[in-house]
């Protein structure tokens, strides 16, 4: 588990805890000799975590679609940068060069990426551990919704168990490194009518 793909917000959020968590996460990745893989942004907690990794002597690999260049949000100081054509290519390449995935707080893009990587895992397209860092209870409503999916018969418990949830990044990383998963897919369908 060397390359850690981090999904996170292109905004900072209103609470200082999100910024501080991104800084601490960047430092911890370097301490654990991990390489950050992310969407190559210079803004929001995306930029903060990348800066924290770089400032502490770590490596950062960014992947960004070419159309985003006009927004001038691409981080210019990364160890490696991959420029692709589409968002789909971006997500695919980030997954291909990563060994594990962690989602920090974010918006639509973060949720899109998290659920797509979980869907790919459910379908057996990868075996990477996937973690959700629940900073300050940020994801509590989402976690409740995911449990409701199981309760209402739209998601198997086995598939829910693919997502490791923790409010402490070091604990989450340790759990992810020790995780053993059944061979997926275990079958997506809860019941077939």
PDB file of C-alpha atoms in Angstrom:
ATOM      1  CA  UNK A   1       0.000   0.000   0.000  1.00  0.00           C
ATOM      2  CA  UNK A   2       2.333   2.714  -1.300  1.00  0.00           C
ATOM      3  CA  UNK A   3       0.225   5.040  -3.485  1.00  0.00           C
ATOM      4  CA  UNK A   4      -2.782   6.415  -1.608  1.00  0.00           C
ATOM      5  CA  UNK A   5      -5.522   7.960  -3.723  1.00  0.00           C
ATOM      6  CA  UNK A   6      -7.261  10.722  -1.777  1.00  0.00           C
ATOM      7  CA  UNK A   7     -10.624  12.136  -2.809  1.00  0.00           C
ATOM      8  CA  UNK A   8     -11.377  15.483  -1.154  1.00  0.00           C
ATOM      9  CA  UNK A   9     -12.915  18.895  -1.627  1.00  0.00           C
ATOM     10  CA  UNK A  10     -11.808  21.654  -3.966  1.00  0.00           C
ATOM     11  CA  UNK A  11     -13.168  23.939  -1.232  1.00  0.00           C
ATOM     12  CA  UNK A  12     -11.818  24.350   2.285  1.00  0.00           C
ATOM     13  CA  UNK A  13     -15.134  24.219   4.137  1.00  0.00           C
ATOM     14  CA  UNK A  14     -16.218  26.615   6.863  1.00  0.00           C
ATOM     15  CA  UNK A  15     -14.722  24.815   9.853  1.00  0.00           C
ATOM     16  CA  UNK A  16     -10.953  25.078  10.396  1.00  0.00           C
ATOM     17  CA  UNK A  17     -10.899  21.364  11.262  1.00  0.00           C
ATOM     18  CA  UNK A  18     -11.032  20.407   7.570  1.00  0.00           C
ATOM     19  CA  UNK A  19      -7.940  22.435   6.717  1.00  0.00           C
ATOM     20  CA  UNK A  20      -6.111  21.145   9.795  1.00  0.00           C
ATOM     21  CA  UNK A  21      -7.060  17.554   8.951  1.00  0.00           C
ATOM     22  CA  UNK A  22      -5.709  17.938   5.417  1.00  0.00           C
ATOM     23  CA  UNK A  23      -2.402  19.291   6.752  1.00  0.00           C
ATOM     24  CA  UNK A  24      -2.132  16.476   9.308  1.00  0.00           C
ATOM     25  CA  UNK A  25      -3.041  13.910   6.635  1.00  0.00           C
ATOM     26  CA  UNK A  26      -0.292  15.175   4.345  1.00  0.00           C
ATOM     27  CA  UNK A  27       2.276  14.961   7.133  1.00  0.00           C
ATOM     28  CA  UNK A  28       1.125  11.463   8.121  1.00  0.00           C
ATOM     29  CA  UNK A  29       1.351  10.172   4.558  1.00  0.00           C
ATOM     30  CA  UNK A  30       4.974  11.319   4.421  1.00  0.00           C
ATOM     31  CA  UNK A  31       5.742   9.797   7.844  1.00  0.00           C
ATOM     32  CA  UNK A  32       4.345   6.473   6.608  1.00  0.00           C
ATOM     33  CA  UNK A  33       6.309   6.736   3.341  1.00  0.00           C
ATOM     34  CA  UNK A  34       3.163   6.950   1.206  1.00  0.00           C
ATOM     35  CA  UNK A  35       2.765   8.771  -2.092  1.00  0.00           C
ATOM     36  CA  UNK A  36      -0.318  10.958  -2.492  1.00  0.00           C
ATOM     37  CA  UNK A  37      -2.361  10.454  -5.656  1.00  0.00           C
ATOM     38  CA  UNK A  38      -5.112  13.004  -6.208  1.00  0.00           C
ATOM     39  CA  UNK A  39      -6.881  15.227  -8.732  1.00  0.00           C
ATOM     40  CA  UNK A  40      -3.987  17.714  -9.127  1.00  0.00           C
ATOM     41  CA  UNK A  41      -5.817  20.747  -7.752  1.00  0.00           C
ATOM     42  CA  UNK A  42      -4.172  23.692  -6.011  1.00  0.00           C
ATOM     43  CA  UNK A  43      -7.349  24.855  -4.270  1.00  0.00           C
ATOM     44  CA  UNK A  44      -9.390  23.687  -1.293  1.00  0.00           C
ATOM     45  CA  UNK A  45      -8.294  20.808   0.872  1.00  0.00           C
ATOM     46  CA  UNK A  46      -6.983  19.219  -2.320  1.00  0.00           C
ATOM     47  CA  UNK A  47      -4.281  21.866  -2.519  1.00  0.00           C
ATOM     48  CA  UNK A  48      -3.703  21.875   1.228  1.00  0.00           C
ATOM     49  CA  UNK A  49      -3.003  18.140   1.478  1.00  0.00           C
ATOM     50  CA  UNK A  50      -0.728  18.255  -1.586  1.00  0.00           C
ATOM     51  CA  UNK A  51       1.213  21.191  -0.151  1.00  0.00           C
ATOM     52  CA  UNK A  52       1.555  19.420   3.205  1.00  0.00           C
ATOM     53  CA  UNK A  53       2.980  16.308   1.539  1.00  0.00           C
ATOM     54  CA  UNK A  54       5.414  18.336  -0.580  1.00  0.00           C
ATOM     55  CA  UNK A  55       6.505  20.619   2.287  1.00  0.00           C
ATOM     56  CA  UNK A  56       7.365  17.524   4.335  1.00  0.00           C
ATOM     57  CA  UNK A  57       9.472  15.935   1.590  1.00  0.00           C
ATOM     58  CA  UNK A  58       6.884  13.558   0.175  1.00  0.00           C
ATOM     59  CA  UNK A  59       5.782  12.766  -3.355  1.00  0.00           C
ATOM     60  CA  UNK A  60       2.536  13.767  -5.022  1.00  0.00           C
ATOM     61  CA  UNK A  61       1.079  12.443  -8.269  1.00  0.00           C
ATOM     62  CA  UNK A  62      -1.708  14.518  -9.796  1.00  0.00           C
ATOM     63  CA  UNK A  63      -4.155  13.655 -12.579  1.00  0.00           C
ATOM     64  CA  UNK A  64      -6.211  16.416 -14.189  1.00  0.00           C
ATOM     65  CA  UNK A  65      -8.295  16.749 -17.354  1.00  0.00           C
ATOM     66  CA  UNK A  66      -7.010  19.279 -19.881  1.00  0.00           C
ATOM     67  CA  UNK A  67     -10.259  21.265 -19.919  1.00  0.00           C
ATOM     68  CA  UNK A  68      -9.638  22.293 -16.301  1.00  0.00           C
ATOM     69  CA  UNK A  69      -6.535  24.262 -17.311  1.00  0.00           C
ATOM     70  CA  UNK A  70      -8.760  27.242 -18.148  1.00  0.00           C
ATOM     71  CA  UNK A  71      -9.884  27.344 -14.492  1.00  0.00           C
ATOM     72  CA  UNK A  72      -6.229  27.787 -13.440  1.00  0.00           C
ATOM     73  CA  UNK A  73      -6.598  25.345 -10.554  1.00  0.00           C
ATOM     74  CA  UNK A  74      -3.815  22.906 -11.512  1.00  0.00           C
ATOM     75  CA  UNK A  75      -1.086  22.571  -8.888  1.00  0.00           C
ATOM     76  CA  UNK A  76       2.226  23.530 -10.496  1.00  0.00           C
ATOM     77  CA  UNK A  77       4.637  21.945  -8.002  1.00  0.00           C
ATOM     78  CA  UNK A  78       3.761  18.250  -8.078  1.00  0.00           C
ATOM     79  CA  UNK A  79       6.230  15.387  -8.320  1.00  0.00           C
ATOM     80  CA  UNK A  80       4.328  14.005 -11.332  1.00  0.00           C
ATOM     81  CA  UNK A  81       1.411  15.369 -13.335  1.00  0.00           C
ATOM     82  CA  UNK A  82      -0.741  13.447 -15.791  1.00  0.00           C
ATOM     83  CA  UNK A  83      -2.999  15.458 -18.089  1.00  0.00           C
ATOM     84  CA  UNK A  84      -5.897  13.499 -19.578  1.00  0.00           C
ATOM     85  CA  UNK A  85      -8.847  14.436 -21.753  1.00  0.00           C
ATOM     86  CA  UNK A  86     -11.897  13.555 -19.659  1.00  0.00           C
ATOM     87  CA  UNK A  87     -13.082  13.175 -16.080  1.00  0.00           C
ATOM     88  CA  UNK A  88     -13.611   9.469 -16.750  1.00  0.00           C
ATOM     89  CA  UNK A  89      -9.982   9.069 -17.836  1.00  0.00           C
ATOM     90  CA  UNK A  90      -8.903  10.986 -14.748  1.00  0.00           C
ATOM     91  CA  UNK A  91     -10.760   8.651 -12.390  1.00  0.00           C
ATOM     92  CA  UNK A  92      -9.559   5.562 -14.255  1.00  0.00           C
ATOM     93  CA  UNK A  93      -5.889   6.574 -14.245  1.00  0.00           C
ATOM     94  CA  UNK A  94      -5.941   7.628 -10.592  1.00  0.00           C
ATOM     95  CA  UNK A  95      -7.330   4.206  -9.692  1.00  0.00           C
ATOM     96  CA  UNK A  96      -4.840   2.356 -11.901  1.00  0.00           C
ATOM     97  CA  UNK A  97      -1.798   3.937 -10.251  1.00  0.00           C
ATOM     98  CA  UNK A  98      -3.086   3.610  -6.679  1.00  0.00           C
ATOM     99  CA  UNK A  99      -2.997   0.894  -4.033  1.00  0.00           C
ATOM    100  CA  UNK A 100      -5.699   2.253  -1.707  1.00  0.00           C
ATOM    101  CA  UNK A 101      -8.364   4.971  -1.601  1.00  0.00           C
ATOM    102  CA  UNK A 102      -9.408   7.364   1.154  1.00  0.00           C
ATOM    103  CA  UNK A 103     -12.178   9.961   0.992  1.00  0.00           C
ATOM    104  CA  UNK A 104     -11.885  13.109   3.103  1.00  0.00           C
ATOM    105  CA  UNK A 105     -14.711  15.665   3.282  1.00  0.00           C
ATOM    106  CA  UNK A 106     -15.797  17.146  -0.027  1.00  0.00           C
ATOM    107  CA  UNK A 107     -18.721  17.838  -2.308  1.00  0.00           C
ATOM    108  CA  UNK A 108     -20.271  16.287  -5.425  1.00  0.00           C
ATOM    109  CA  UNK A 109     -16.956  15.277  -6.944  1.00  0.00           C
ATOM    110  CA  UNK A 110     -15.768  13.522  -3.806  1.00  0.00           C
ATOM    111  CA  UNK A 111     -19.008  11.562  -3.464  1.00  0.00           C
ATOM    112  CA  UNK A 112     -19.014  10.735  -7.170  1.00  0.00           C
ATOM    113  CA  UNK A 113     -15.487   9.354  -6.972  1.00  0.00           C
ATOM    114  CA  UNK A 114     -16.126   7.455  -3.732  1.00  0.00           C
ATOM    115  CA  UNK A 115     -19.267   5.745  -4.982  1.00  0.00           C
ATOM    116  CA  UNK A 116     -17.751   4.929  -8.351  1.00  0.00           C
ATOM    117  CA  UNK A 117     -14.685   3.284  -6.776  1.00  0.00           C
ATOM    118  CA  UNK A 118     -16.973   1.332  -4.423  1.00  0.00           C
ATOM    119  CA  UNK A 119     -19.110   0.235  -7.375  1.00  0.00           C
ATOM    120  CA  UNK A 120     -15.990  -0.904  -9.230  1.00  0.00           C
ATOM    121  CA  UNK A 121     -14.947  -2.880  -6.137  1.00  0.00           C
ATOM    122  CA  UNK A 122     -18.416  -4.391  -5.801  1.00  0.00           C
ATOM    123  CA  UNK A 123     -18.160  -5.545  -9.420  1.00  0.00           C
ATOM    124  CA  UNK A 124     -14.696  -7.033  -8.854  1.00  0.00           C
ATOM    125  CA  UNK A 125     -12.807  -4.501 -10.985  1.00  0.00           C
ATOM    126  CA  UNK A 126     -10.211  -3.861  -8.254  1.00  0.00           C
ATOM    127  CA  UNK A 127      -9.248  -5.129  -4.805  1.00  0.00           C
ATOM    128  CA  UNK A 128      -7.987  -1.886  -3.244  1.00  0.00           C
ATOM    129  CA  UNK A 129      -9.035  -1.063   0.305  1.00  0.00           C
ATOM    130  CA  UNK A 130     -11.405   1.923   0.399  1.00  0.00           C
ATOM    131  CA  UNK A 131     -11.639   4.160   3.456  1.00  0.00           C
ATOM    132  CA  UNK A 132     -13.856   7.014   4.557  1.00  0.00           C
ATOM    133  CA  UNK A 133     -12.354   9.530   6.991  1.00  0.00           C
ATOM    134  CA  UNK A 134     -15.311  10.828   8.975  1.00  0.00           C
ATOM    135  CA  UNK A 135     -13.855  14.152  10.112  1.00  0.00           C
ATOM    136  CA  UNK A 136     -15.930  15.880  12.794  1.00  0.00           C
ATOM    137  CA  UNK A 137     -18.952  13.673  11.998  1.00  0.00           C
ATOM    138  CA  UNK A 138     -19.051  15.119   8.467  1.00  0.00           C
ATOM    139  CA  UNK A 139     -20.185  11.837   6.928  1.00  0.00           C
ATOM    140  CA  UNK A 140     -22.613  10.773   9.694  1.00  0.00           C
ATOM    141  CA  UNK A 141     -25.747  11.372   7.554  1.00  0.00           C
ATOM    142  CA  UNK A 142     -24.192   9.519   4.614  1.00  0.00           C
ATOM    143  CA  UNK A 143     -23.207   6.584   6.828  1.00  0.00           C
ATOM    144  CA  UNK A 144     -26.773   6.449   8.121  1.00  0.00           C
ATOM    145  CA  UNK A 145     -28.049   6.421   4.525  1.00  0.00           C
ATOM    146  CA  UNK A 146     -25.700   3.591   3.560  1.00  0.00           C
ATOM    147  CA  UNK A 147     -26.951   1.509   6.498  1.00  0.00           C
ATOM    148  CA  UNK A 148     -30.505   2.225   5.339  1.00  0.00           C
ATOM    149  CA  UNK A 149     -29.576   0.828   1.902  1.00  0.00           C
ATOM    150  CA  UNK A 150     -28.696  -2.444   3.626  1.00  0.00           C
ATOM    151  CA  UNK A 151     -31.790  -2.392   5.858  1.00  0.00           C
ATOM    152  CA  UNK A 152     -34.100  -1.759   2.896  1.00  0.00           C
ATOM    153  CA  UNK A 153     -32.505  -4.460   0.725  1.00  0.00           C
ATOM    154  CA  UNK A 154     -30.611  -2.354  -1.822  1.00  0.00           C
ATOM    155  CA  UNK A 155     -27.105  -3.181  -0.614  1.00  0.00           C
ATOM    156  CA  UNK A 156     -25.603  -6.330   0.879  1.00  0.00           C
ATOM    157  CA  UNK A 157     -23.843  -6.103   4.237  1.00  0.00           C
ATOM    158  CA  UNK A 158     -20.811  -7.684   2.550  1.00  0.00           C
ATOM    159  CA  UNK A 159     -20.715  -4.808   0.082  1.00  0.00           C
ATOM    160  CA  UNK A 160     -21.107  -2.244   2.861  1.00  0.00           C
ATOM    161  CA  UNK A 161     -18.180  -3.901   4.624  1.00  0.00           C
ATOM    162  CA  UNK A 162     -15.973  -2.970   1.646  1.00  0.00           C
ATOM    163  CA  UNK A 163     -15.966   0.595   3.015  1.00  0.00           C
ATOM    164  CA  UNK A 164     -13.781   1.118   6.071  1.00  0.00           C
ATOM    165  CA  UNK A 165     -14.932   4.075   8.177  1.00  0.00           C
ATOM    166  CA  UNK A 166     -12.910   5.821  10.871  1.00  0.00           C
ATOM    167  CA  UNK A 167     -12.531   9.293  12.379  1.00  0.00           C
ATOM    168  CA  UNK A 168      -8.752   8.898  12.813  1.00  0.00           C
ATOM    169  CA  UNK A 169      -6.527   8.741   9.734  1.00  0.00           C
ATOM    170  CA  UNK A 170      -3.684   6.763  11.309  1.00  0.00           C
ATOM    171  CA  UNK A 171      -6.130   4.169  12.604  1.00  0.00           C
ATOM    172  CA  UNK A 172      -7.832   4.040   9.210  1.00  0.00           C
ATOM    173  CA  UNK A 173      -4.534   3.547   7.358  1.00  0.00           C
ATOM    174  CA  UNK A 174      -3.507   0.788   9.753  1.00  0.00           C
ATOM    175  CA  UNK A 175      -6.844  -0.996   9.338  1.00  0.00           C
ATOM    176  CA  UNK A 176      -6.630  -0.676   5.561  1.00  0.00           C
ATOM    177  CA  UNK A 177      -3.118  -2.164   5.495  1.00  0.00           C
ATOM    178  CA  UNK A 178      -4.286  -5.158   7.540  1.00  0.00           C
ATOM    179  CA  UNK A 179      -7.605  -5.638   5.756  1.00  0.00           C
ATOM    180  CA  UNK A 180      -8.534  -8.925   4.195  1.00  0.00           C
ATOM    181  CA  UNK A 181     -11.417  -8.910   1.784  1.00  0.00           C
ATOM    182  CA  UNK A 182     -13.405 -11.732   0.270  1.00  0.00           C
ATOM    183  CA  UNK A 183     -13.026 -12.171  -3.457  1.00  0.00           C
ATOM    184  CA  UNK A 184     -15.427  -9.774  -5.125  1.00  0.00           C
ATOM    185  CA  UNK A 185     -17.838  -9.755  -6.726  1.00  0.00           C
ATOM    186  CA  UNK A 186     -19.925 -11.612  -4.194  1.00  0.00           C
ATOM    187  CA  UNK A 187     -22.994 -10.823  -6.241  1.00  0.00           C
ATOM    188  CA  UNK A 188     -24.493  -7.401  -6.348  1.00  0.00           C
ATOM    189  CA  UNK A 189     -28.100  -8.472  -6.221  1.00  0.00           C
ATOM    190  CA  UNK A 190     -29.791  -8.612  -2.847  1.00  0.00           C
ATOM    191  CA  UNK A 191     -32.786 -10.288  -4.440  1.00  0.00           C
ATOM    192  CA  UNK A 192     -33.927 -10.745  -7.995  1.00  0.00           C
ATOM    193  CA  UNK A 193     -37.603 -10.241  -8.707  1.00  0.00           C
TER     194      UNK A 193
END
